[in-house]
Amino acid sequence: MNDNQDGREAAMNDEYGALLLEPLRFEPSGPPAIDVGRAMIKGGRMRRRRWWLGGGFFAAAGAALLTGGLLLAPAQDKGKPPVVLPPDPPVPAACTVSRLDLGGHRSGEMMAGDHTGHWHVGTSDPGPDKANGVLVWHDGKLVDEIAAPSKTAREFALVDVNASGVAVGAANSARDPAYAYADGKLVSLKGGNGAEAVGINDDGVIAGTIKVGNRAVAVRWRSIDAEPEILPAPAGQDSMRIWGISQDGTIVGELGYGGYLWFPDGSGRPITPPAGSSGKSASRAPMPAFFMPNGFAFGWVYGTVVNASPGGTYRYEPMSDTWQLVTRDNFHAQLDPGGRTGIMSIAQDEPTVYVGRAVLKLPTDAELGKAGLGSVSINAVSDDAHVIGGTAISPIADTSKPFAPVIYRCR
């Protein structure tokens, strides 16, 4: 990894550490909700593959159904139609879990799924600094295996896939370009080495970054063979990440410390935290609150309000400028729109996942438990919440245990 990548990974770790330590700024109101010792063990389970794969594995208690209240909606102007918010799918009544075929590989990791639940992508035999391959599943069946595209493509991963089975990703290497997978082949995206493709929608529009000098610059590709288009950004914002793209072409990411949106017409604006969020500090001047996005799901941008009291997990609907509180407990359940492994992808011994603002408890698997793979990290949730994908791992950070991609079928 080059110096710039090391710096970005360190910055991501600093930001994530600040998020985890945020509750310590204030007097505790009750017993601790996180087993810190166990969280540290799980946090060392594996080095994240990319700086935008920043995240952590945490032990979490089993969860029941939870809903959050509406925090703020814009006032309605006379003569204008009322705001229609994206509807949440019904919470499934029951789910079953099964392993996915690894095609003879010892270990594999689910990285992402499309919004319909038909396509899933993952890595084969993942590990630090390995030039590993990728796996492609359709309707739960392994349909393709692709080797790493080059000897320098360490920790290669496809991290998003659309409803046509076209996937995008990159390697942890400054000597490789971003890649797309289509029709059984890997295609190098234009934009040079060090580029990263993070999201793709059903129209084939891809969101990611390219390297300009030593900086990562936000871009979109109109198709897998298009030149990258640089997205506008305020001057002086050098810390940049892309987290995903919606079906209408809106891109969400971070600039500096805070969420940022780019719209289909190319314009962009920051995501201002919800009203009432204010920075707090125990001994210094108040620090600004900001919104750290996790990505798109169910028509909303989900994420965490950081450096605020009270903080919590929120979701934001950009067109109506509507905020809703999901929960005050940032680690209550998982919601991950793809392989970027955002801050809400947290391995749990009793896995739970958000369906809208409700929480669905997923079943555990006795055979996985016997194999020492008792924790599950969720990386794909279909729009109707009927298909959920993830990876079973060791709950005690046993690095000798292989990963096992799993799929939940819910009704």
PDB file of N, CA, C and O in Angstrom, residues 209-255:
ATOM      1  N   THR A 209     -13.938   6.774  -7.331  1.00  0.00           N
ATOM      2  CA  THR A 209     -12.907   7.806  -7.309  1.00  0.00           C
ATOM      3  C   THR A 209     -11.789   7.435  -8.275  1.00  0.00           C
ATOM      4  O   THR A 209     -11.567   6.260  -8.583  1.00  0.00           O
ATOM      5  N   ILE A 210     -11.063   8.457  -8.738  1.00  0.00           N
ATOM      6  CA  ILE A 210      -9.827   8.252  -9.480  1.00  0.00           C
ATOM      7  C   ILE A 210      -8.735   9.051  -8.784  1.00  0.00           C
ATOM      8  O   ILE A 210      -9.010   9.919  -7.952  1.00  0.00           O
ATOM      9  N   LYS A 211      -7.498   8.741  -9.108  1.00  0.00           N
ATOM     10  CA  LYS A 211      -6.376   9.474  -8.543  1.00  0.00           C
ATOM     11  C   LYS A 211      -6.011  10.636  -9.449  1.00  0.00           C
ATOM     12  O   LYS A 211      -5.814  10.470 -10.648  1.00  0.00           O
ATOM     13  N   VAL A 212      -5.933  11.823  -8.877  1.00  0.00           N
ATOM     14  CA  VAL A 212      -5.419  13.016  -9.559  1.00  0.00           C
ATOM     15  C   VAL A 212      -4.265  13.516  -8.702  1.00  0.00           C
ATOM     16  O   VAL A 212      -4.484  14.098  -7.646  1.00  0.00           O
ATOM     17  N   GLY A 213      -3.035  13.250  -9.143  1.00  0.00           N
ATOM     18  CA  GLY A 213      -1.888  13.491  -8.279  1.00  0.00           C
ATOM     19  C   GLY A 213      -1.960  12.526  -7.106  1.00  0.00           C
ATOM     20  O   GLY A 213      -2.096  11.319  -7.279  1.00  0.00           O
ATOM     21  N   ASN A 214      -1.910  13.072  -5.901  1.00  0.00           N
ATOM     22  CA  ASN A 214      -2.020  12.249  -4.702  1.00  0.00           C
ATOM     23  C   ASN A 214      -3.404  12.300  -4.083  1.00  0.00           C
ATOM     24  O   ASN A 214      -3.599  11.841  -2.959  1.00  0.00           O
ATOM     25  N   ARG A 215      -4.369  12.843  -4.812  1.00  0.00           N
ATOM     26  CA  ARG A 215      -5.712  13.009  -4.273  1.00  0.00           C
ATOM     27  C   ARG A 215      -6.682  12.031  -4.909  1.00  0.00           C
ATOM     28  O   ARG A 215      -6.558  11.684  -6.088  1.00  0.00           O
ATOM     29  N   ALA A 216      -7.650  11.590  -4.116  1.00  0.00           N
ATOM     30  CA  ALA A 216      -8.769  10.807  -4.631  1.00  0.00           C
ATOM     31  C   ALA A 216      -9.883  11.782  -4.991  1.00  0.00           C
ATOM     32  O   ALA A 216     -10.298  12.599  -4.166  1.00  0.00           O
ATOM     33  N   VAL A 217     -10.352  11.724  -6.216  1.00  0.00           N
ATOM     34  CA  VAL A 217     -11.358  12.658  -6.726  1.00  0.00           C
ATOM     35  C   VAL A 217     -12.619  11.877  -7.082  1.00  0.00           C
ATOM     36  O   VAL A 217     -12.552  10.849  -7.759  1.00  0.00           O
ATOM     37  N   ALA A 218     -13.769  12.376  -6.640  1.00  0.00           N
ATOM     38  CA  ALA A 218     -15.041  11.699  -6.898  1.00  0.00           C
ATOM     39  C   ALA A 218     -15.391  11.768  -8.383  1.00  0.00           C
ATOM     40  O   ALA A 218     -15.283  12.834  -9.014  1.00  0.00           O
ATOM     41  N   VAL A 219     -15.836  10.632  -8.938  1.00  0.00           N
ATOM     42  CA  VAL A 219     -16.193  10.565 -10.355  1.00  0.00           C
ATOM     43  C   VAL A 219     -17.399   9.652 -10.535  1.00  0.00           C
ATOM     44  O   VAL A 219     -17.783   8.899  -9.631  1.00  0.00           O
ATOM     45  N   ARG A 220     -17.962   9.727 -11.736  1.00  0.00           N
ATOM     46  CA  ARG A 220     -18.935   8.721 -12.167  1.00  0.00           C
ATOM     47  C   ARG A 220     -18.591   8.309 -13.585  1.00  0.00           C
ATOM     48  O   ARG A 220     -18.061   9.095 -14.381  1.00  0.00           O
ATOM     49  N   TRP A 221     -18.867   7.050 -13.870  1.00  0.00           N
ATOM     50  CA  TRP A 221     -18.739   6.514 -15.219  1.00  0.00           C
ATOM     51  C   TRP A 221     -20.158   6.250 -15.724  1.00  0.00           C
ATOM     52  O   TRP A 221     -20.952   5.578 -15.043  1.00  0.00           O
ATOM     53  N   ARG A 222     -20.486   6.755 -16.895  1.00  0.00           N
ATOM     54  CA  ARG A 222     -21.832   6.534 -17.440  1.00  0.00           C
ATOM     55  C   ARG A 222     -22.063   5.080 -17.846  1.00  0.00           C
ATOM     56  O   ARG A 222     -23.198   4.622 -17.938  1.00  0.00           O
ATOM     57  N   SER A 223     -20.989   4.358 -18.092  1.00  0.00           N
ATOM     58  CA  SER A 223     -21.060   2.938 -18.462  1.00  0.00           C
ATOM     59  C   SER A 223     -19.689   2.341 -18.214  1.00  0.00           C
ATOM     60  O   SER A 223     -18.729   3.050 -17.889  1.00  0.00           O
ATOM     61  N   ILE A 224     -19.560   1.020 -18.392  1.00  0.00           N
ATOM     62  CA  ILE A 224     -18.285   0.387 -18.086  1.00  0.00           C
ATOM     63  C   ILE A 224     -17.199   0.741 -19.103  1.00  0.00           C
ATOM     64  O   ILE A 224     -16.019   0.507 -18.833  1.00  0.00           O
ATOM     65  N   ASP A 225     -17.577   1.298 -20.264  1.00  0.00           N
ATOM     66  CA  ASP A 225     -16.560   1.692 -21.241  1.00  0.00           C
ATOM     67  C   ASP A 225     -16.441   3.200 -21.390  1.00  0.00           C
ATOM     68  O   ASP A 225     -15.795   3.690 -22.314  1.00  0.00           O
ATOM     69  N   ALA A 226     -17.037   3.968 -20.461  1.00  0.00           N
ATOM     70  CA  ALA A 226     -17.029   5.434 -20.555  1.00  0.00           C
ATOM     71  C   ALA A 226     -15.825   6.028 -19.827  1.00  0.00           C
ATOM     72  O   ALA A 226     -15.228   5.404 -18.943  1.00  0.00           O
ATOM     73  N   GLU A 227     -15.475   7.234 -20.223  1.00  0.00           N
ATOM     74  CA  GLU A 227     -14.471   8.004 -19.494  1.00  0.00           C
ATOM     75  C   GLU A 227     -15.082   8.490 -18.175  1.00  0.00           C
ATOM     76  O   GLU A 227     -16.275   8.778 -18.093  1.00  0.00           O
ATOM     77  N   PRO A 228     -14.291   8.586 -17.117  1.00  0.00           N
ATOM     78  CA  PRO A 228     -14.833   9.086 -15.852  1.00  0.00           C
ATOM     79  C   PRO A 228     -15.116  10.586 -15.925  1.00  0.00           C
ATOM     80  O   PRO A 228     -14.361  11.342 -16.539  1.00  0.00           O
ATOM     81  N   GLU A 229     -16.211  10.995 -15.310  1.00  0.00           N
ATOM     82  CA  GLU A 229     -16.568  12.413 -15.209  1.00  0.00           C
ATOM     83  C   GLU A 229     -16.285  12.864 -13.781  1.00  0.00           C
ATOM     84  O   GLU A 229     -16.845  12.317 -12.823  1.00  0.00           O
ATOM     85  N   ILE A 230     -15.433  13.871 -13.630  1.00  0.00           N
ATOM     86  CA  ILE A 230     -15.109  14.381 -12.297  1.00  0.00           C
ATOM     87  C   ILE A 230     -16.309  15.148 -11.742  1.00  0.00           C
ATOM     88  O   ILE A 230     -16.891  15.990 -12.416  1.00  0.00           O
ATOM     89  N   LEU A 231     -16.684  14.833 -10.500  1.00  0.00           N
ATOM     90  CA  LEU A 231     -17.804  15.493  -9.850  1.00  0.00           C
ATOM     91  C   LEU A 231     -17.315  16.719  -9.096  1.00  0.00           C
ATOM     92  O   LEU A 231     -16.232  16.704  -8.495  1.00  0.00           O
ATOM     93  N   PRO A 232     -18.082  17.813  -9.115  1.00  0.00           N
ATOM     94  CA  PRO A 232     -17.626  19.047  -8.469  1.00  0.00           C
ATOM     95  C   PRO A 232     -17.531  18.879  -6.955  1.00  0.00           C
ATOM     96  O   PRO A 232     -18.301  18.125  -6.344  1.00  0.00           O
ATOM     97  N   ALA A 233     -16.586  19.578  -6.361  1.00  0.00           N
ATOM     98  CA  ALA A 233     -16.405  19.530  -4.913  1.00  0.00           C
ATOM     99  C   ALA A 233     -15.848  20.868  -4.432  1.00  0.00           C
ATOM    100  O   ALA A 233     -15.092  21.525  -5.162  1.00  0.00           O
ATOM    101  N   PRO A 234     -16.205  21.295  -3.243  1.00  0.00           N
ATOM    102  CA  PRO A 234     -15.665  22.543  -2.702  1.00  0.00           C
ATOM    103  C   PRO A 234     -14.148  22.486  -2.586  1.00  0.00           C
ATOM    104  O   PRO A 234     -13.576  21.423  -2.341  1.00  0.00           O
ATOM    105  N   ALA A 235     -13.509  23.610  -2.751  1.00  0.00           N
ATOM    106  CA  ALA A 235     -12.055  23.679  -2.643  1.00  0.00           C
ATOM    107  C   ALA A 235     -11.610  23.338  -1.224  1.00  0.00           C
ATOM    108  O   ALA A 235     -12.289  23.656  -0.247  1.00  0.00           O
ATOM    109  N   GLY A 236     -10.467  22.681  -1.140  1.00  0.00           N
ATOM    110  CA  GLY A 236      -9.885  22.401   0.163  1.00  0.00           C
ATOM    111  C   GLY A 236     -10.375  21.147   0.838  1.00  0.00           C
ATOM    112  O   GLY A 236      -9.952  20.839   1.955  1.00  0.00           O
ATOM    113  N   GLN A 237     -11.267  20.400   0.194  1.00  0.00           N
ATOM    114  CA  GLN A 237     -11.780  19.166   0.785  1.00  0.00           C
ATOM    115  C   GLN A 237     -10.995  17.983   0.222  1.00  0.00           C
ATOM    116  O   GLN A 237     -11.344  17.424  -0.797  1.00  0.00           O
ATOM    117  N   ASP A 238      -9.926  17.601   0.907  1.00  0.00           N
ATOM    118  CA  ASP A 238      -9.049  16.561   0.389  1.00  0.00           C
ATOM    119  C   ASP A 238      -9.446  15.160   0.839  1.00  0.00           C
ATOM    120  O   ASP A 238      -9.099  14.178   0.199  1.00  0.00           O
ATOM    121  N   SER A 239     -10.133  15.045   1.973  1.00  0.00           N
ATOM    122  CA  SER A 239     -10.542  13.730   2.456  1.00  0.00           C
ATOM    123  C   SER A 239     -11.862  13.363   1.809  1.00  0.00           C
ATOM    124  O   SER A 239     -12.881  14.003   2.051  1.00  0.00           O
ATOM    125  N   MET A 240     -11.842  12.348   0.952  1.00  0.00           N
ATOM    126  CA  MET A 240     -13.021  12.038   0.147  1.00  0.00           C
ATOM    127  C   MET A 240     -13.248  10.532   0.086  1.00  0.00           C
ATOM    128  O   MET A 240     -12.320   9.751  -0.057  1.00  0.00           O
ATOM    129  N   ARG A 241     -14.521  10.157   0.215  1.00  0.00           N
ATOM    130  CA  ARG A 241     -14.925   8.770   0.021  1.00  0.00           C
ATOM    131  C   ARG A 241     -16.258   8.756  -0.705  1.00  0.00           C
ATOM    132  O   ARG A 241     -17.066   9.671  -0.565  1.00  0.00           O
ATOM    133  N   ILE A 242     -16.503   7.690  -1.452  1.00  0.00           N
ATOM    134  CA  ILE A 242     -17.812   7.451  -2.072  1.00  0.00           C
ATOM    135  C   ILE A 242     -18.398   6.222  -1.408  1.00  0.00           C
ATOM    136  O   ILE A 242     -17.714   5.218  -1.214  1.00  0.00           O
ATOM    137  N   TRP A 243     -19.713   6.290  -1.078  1.00  0.00           N
ATOM    138  CA  TRP A 243     -20.357   5.183  -0.388  1.00  0.00           C
ATOM    139  C   TRP A 243     -21.419   4.485  -1.221  1.00  0.00           C
ATOM    140  O   TRP A 243     -21.797   3.357  -0.908  1.00  0.00           O
ATOM    141  N   GLY A 244     -21.937   5.108  -2.261  1.00  0.00           N
ATOM    142  CA  GLY A 244     -22.935   4.398  -3.046  1.00  0.00           C
ATOM    143  C   GLY A 244     -23.654   5.286  -4.031  1.00  0.00           C
ATOM    144  O   GLY A 244     -23.474   6.506  -4.065  1.00  0.00           O
ATOM    145  N   ILE A 245     -24.487   4.658  -4.852  1.00  0.00           N
ATOM    146  CA  ILE A 245     -25.282   5.359  -5.857  1.00  0.00           C
ATOM    147  C   ILE A 245     -26.696   4.789  -5.838  1.00  0.00           C
ATOM    148  O   ILE A 245     -26.892   3.571  -5.720  1.00  0.00           O
ATOM    149  N   SER A 246     -27.686   5.668  -5.941  1.00  0.00           N
ATOM    150  CA  SER A 246     -29.085   5.238  -5.940  1.00  0.00           C
ATOM    151  C   SER A 246     -29.525   4.890  -7.349  1.00  0.00           C
ATOM    152  O   SER A 246     -28.820   5.139  -8.335  1.00  0.00           O
ATOM    153  N   GLN A 247     -30.737   4.349  -7.465  1.00  0.00           N
ATOM    154  CA  GLN A 247     -31.260   3.983  -8.777  1.00  0.00           C
ATOM    155  C   GLN A 247     -31.502   5.203  -9.657  1.00  0.00           C
ATOM    156  O   GLN A 247     -31.482   5.095 -10.883  1.00  0.00           O
ATOM    157  N   ASP A 248     -31.734   6.375  -9.068  1.00  0.00           N
ATOM    158  CA  ASP A 248     -31.945   7.571  -9.894  1.00  0.00           C
ATOM    159  C   ASP A 248     -30.638   8.277 -10.233  1.00  0.00           C
ATOM    160  O   ASP A 248     -30.635   9.301 -10.918  1.00  0.00           O
ATOM    161  N   GLY A 249     -29.509   7.739  -9.768  1.00  0.00           N
ATOM    162  CA  GLY A 249     -28.210   8.299 -10.108  1.00  0.00           C
ATOM    163  C   GLY A 249     -27.626   9.242  -9.078  1.00  0.00           C
ATOM    164  O   GLY A 249     -26.548   9.806  -9.300  1.00  0.00           O
ATOM    165  N   THR A 250     -28.280   9.436  -7.936  1.00  0.00           N
ATOM    166  CA  THR A 250     -27.727  10.256  -6.862  1.00  0.00           C
ATOM    167  C   THR A 250     -26.599   9.481  -6.183  1.00  0.00           C
ATOM    168  O   THR A 250     -26.736   8.301  -5.872  1.00  0.00           O
ATOM    169  N   ILE A 251     -25.488  10.166  -5.956  1.00  0.00           N
ATOM    170  CA  ILE A 251     -24.302   9.560  -5.363  1.00  0.00           C
ATOM    171  C   ILE A 251     -24.108  10.131  -3.960  1.00  0.00           C
ATOM    172  O   ILE A 251     -24.236  11.338  -3.756  1.00  0.00           O
ATOM    173  N   VAL A 252     -23.807   9.276  -3.006  1.00  0.00           N
ATOM    174  CA  VAL A 252     -23.550   9.725  -1.642  1.00  0.00           C
ATOM    175  C   VAL A 252     -22.113   9.379  -1.268  1.00  0.00           C
ATOM    176  O   VAL A 252     -21.579   8.342  -1.647  1.00  0.00           O
ATOM    177  N   GLY A 253     -21.491  10.303  -0.542  1.00  0.00           N
ATOM    178  CA  GLY A 253     -20.129  10.080  -0.084  1.00  0.00           C
ATOM    179  C   GLY A 253     -19.817  10.994   1.067  1.00  0.00           C
ATOM    180  O   GLY A 253     -20.712  11.499   1.751  1.00  0.00           O
ATOM    181  N   GLU A 254     -18.545  11.196   1.292  1.00  0.00           N
ATOM    182  CA  GLU A 254     -18.091  12.110   2.338  1.00  0.00           C
ATOM    183  C   GLU A 254     -17.045  13.040   1.757  1.00  0.00           C
ATOM    184  O   GLU A 254     -16.185  12.632   0.977  1.00  0.00           O
ATOM    185  N   LEU A 255     -17.113  14.293   2.173  1.00  0.00           N
ATOM    186  CA  LEU A 255     -16.079  15.279   1.890  1.00  0.00           C
ATOM    187  C   LEU A 255     -15.638  15.843   3.227  1.00  0.00           C
ATOM    188  O   LEU A 255     -16.465  16.381   3.979  1.00  0.00           O
TER     189      LEU A 255
END
